[in-house]
mmCIF file of C-alpha atoms in Angstrom:
data_model
loop_
_atom_site.group_PDB
_atom_site.id
_atom_site.type_symbol
_atom_site.label_atom_id
_atom_site.label_comp_id
_atom_site.label_asym_id
_atom_site.label_seq_id
_atom_site.Cartn_x
_atom_site.Cartn_y
_atom_site.Cartn_z
ATOM 1 C CA MET X 1094 0.551 6.870 -9.453
ATOM 2 C CA ASN X 1095 0.088 10.732 -8.625
ATOM 3 C CA SER X 1096 -3.283 10.789 -10.346
ATOM 4 C CA LEU X 1097 -4.900 9.099 -7.509
ATOM 5 C CA ASP X 1098 -7.020 10.626 -4.757
ATOM 6 C CA TRP X 1099 -4.564 9.600 -2.219
ATOM 7 C CA HIS X 1100 -6.484 11.446 0.452
ATOM 8 C CA GLU X 1101 -9.560 9.403 0.023
ATOM 9 C CA ILE X 1102 -7.754 6.014 -0.528
ATOM 10 C CA THR X 1103 -6.056 6.502 3.011
ATOM 11 C CA LYS X 1104 -9.012 7.999 4.559
ATOM 12 C CA ALA X 1105 -11.148 4.725 3.657
ATOM 13 C CA LYS X 1106 -8.082 2.743 4.566
ATOM 14 C CA LYS X 1107 -8.169 0.682 1.281
ATOM 15 C CA MET X 1108 -6.721 -2.579 1.103
ATOM 16 C CA VAL X 1109 -3.190 -2.867 -0.612
ATOM 17 C CA ARG X 1110 -2.256 -6.088 -2.412
ATOM 18 C CA ALA X 1111 1.153 -7.319 -3.774
ATOM 19 C CA SER X 1112 1.358 -8.109 -7.466
ATOM 20 C CA ASP X 1113 1.156 -12.063 -6.600
ATOM 21 C CA ALA X 1114 -2.206 -10.862 -5.271
ATOM 22 C CA SER X 1115 -1.302 -11.271 -1.470
ATOM 23 C CA LEU X 1116 -2.685 -8.977 1.091
ATOM 24 C CA CYS X 1117 -0.359 -6.640 2.234
ATOM 25 C CA GLY X 1118 -2.487 -4.122 4.637
ATOM 26 C CA ASN X 1119 -4.136 -1.041 4.660
ATOM 27 C CA ALA X 1120 -3.262 2.234 3.047
ATOM 28 C CA ILE X 1121 -3.401 4.570 5.905
ATOM 29 C CA ALA X 1122 -1.502 7.594 4.969
ATOM 30 C CA GLU X 1123 0.247 9.489 2.469
ATOM 31 C CA TYR X 1124 3.610 11.107 3.071
ATOM 32 C CA ARG X 1125 5.476 12.703 0.326
ATOM 33 C CA ASP X 1126 5.666 10.471 -2.667
ATOM 34 C CA ASN X 1127 4.972 7.539 -0.455
ATOM 35 C CA ILE X 1128 2.049 5.539 1.168
ATOM 36 C CA VAL X 1129 1.870 4.247 4.717
ATOM 37 C CA ILE X 1130 0.585 0.714 5.032
ATOM 38 C CA ILE X 1131 -0.350 -1.071 8.220
ATOM 39 C CA GLU X 1132 -0.430 -4.822 8.262
ATOM 40 C CA HIS X 1133 -2.429 -6.465 11.017
ATOM 41 C CA GLY X 1134 -2.382 -9.917 12.035
ATOM 42 C CA ALA X 1135 -0.001 -11.885 14.374
ATOM 43 C CA LYS X 1136 2.615 -9.174 13.819
ATOM 44 C CA PHE X 1137 1.855 -5.544 13.497
ATOM 45 C CA ARG X 1138 4.003 -4.089 10.664
ATOM 46 C CA GLU X 1139 4.135 -0.854 8.951
ATOM 47 C CA TYR X 1140 5.396 -0.109 5.444
ATOM 48 C CA ILE X 1141 6.343 3.143 3.609
ATOM 49 C CA VAL X 1142 5.900 2.336 -0.145
ATOM 50 C CA PRO X 1143 7.095 4.742 -2.853
ATOM 51 C CA LYS X 1144 4.065 5.841 -4.997
ATOM 52 C CA SER X 1145 6.244 4.689 -8.010
ATOM 53 C CA LYS X 1146 5.356 0.993 -6.899
ATOM 54 C CA VAL X 1147 1.838 1.363 -7.308
ATOM 55 C CA GLU X 1148 0.401 -0.196 -10.341
ATOM 56 C CA ARG X 1149 -3.324 0.701 -10.283
ATOM 57 C CA TYR X 1150 -6.160 1.217 -8.055
ATOM 58 C CA ASP X 1151 -9.448 -0.574 -9.152
ATOM 59 C CA GLY X 1152 -11.647 1.594 -6.595
ATOM 60 C CA ARG X 1153 -11.679 -1.257 -3.928
ATOM 61 C CA ASP X 1154 -8.113 -2.335 -3.729
ATOM 62 C CA VAL X 1155 -4.558 -0.614 -4.593
ATOM 63 C CA TYR X 1156 -2.137 -2.892 -6.352
ATOM 64 C CA LEU X 1157 1.677 -2.651 -5.931
ATOM 65 C CA ASN X 1158 3.958 -3.727 -8.654
ATOM 66 C CA ILE X 1159 6.328 -5.646 -6.582
ATOM 67 C CA PRO X 1160 5.617 -9.481 -4.838
ATOM 68 C CA ARG X 1161 4.788 -9.785 -1.173
ATOM 69 C CA SER X 1162 8.131 -10.891 -0.692
ATOM 70 C CA MET X 1163 9.961 -7.687 -1.633
ATOM 71 C CA LEU X 1164 7.701 -5.553 0.826
ATOM 72 C CA SER X 1165 9.869 -6.187 3.892
ATOM 73 C CA ALA X 1166 12.194 -3.764 2.098
ATOM 74 C CA PHE X 1167 10.020 -0.877 2.905
ATOM 75 C CA ASP X 1168 9.466 -2.046 6.435
ATOM 76 C CA PHE X 1169 9.932 0.969 9.025
#
């Protein structure tokens, strides 16, 4: 989804949700064709997810086209 304003999305640290509606964290940066997601909680985790895995943005949350269980493949 290259038509999105990633600068504004990451500046506002928008919430990211998986395709199963699970919370994944906040979009904090754009790096090339990827977004960087930070998950806070019991464990601090960072993910770098290709923009091709973004399904949509509703103005409030960014939705991925993968379930939460697949997010660990993008852990860094």
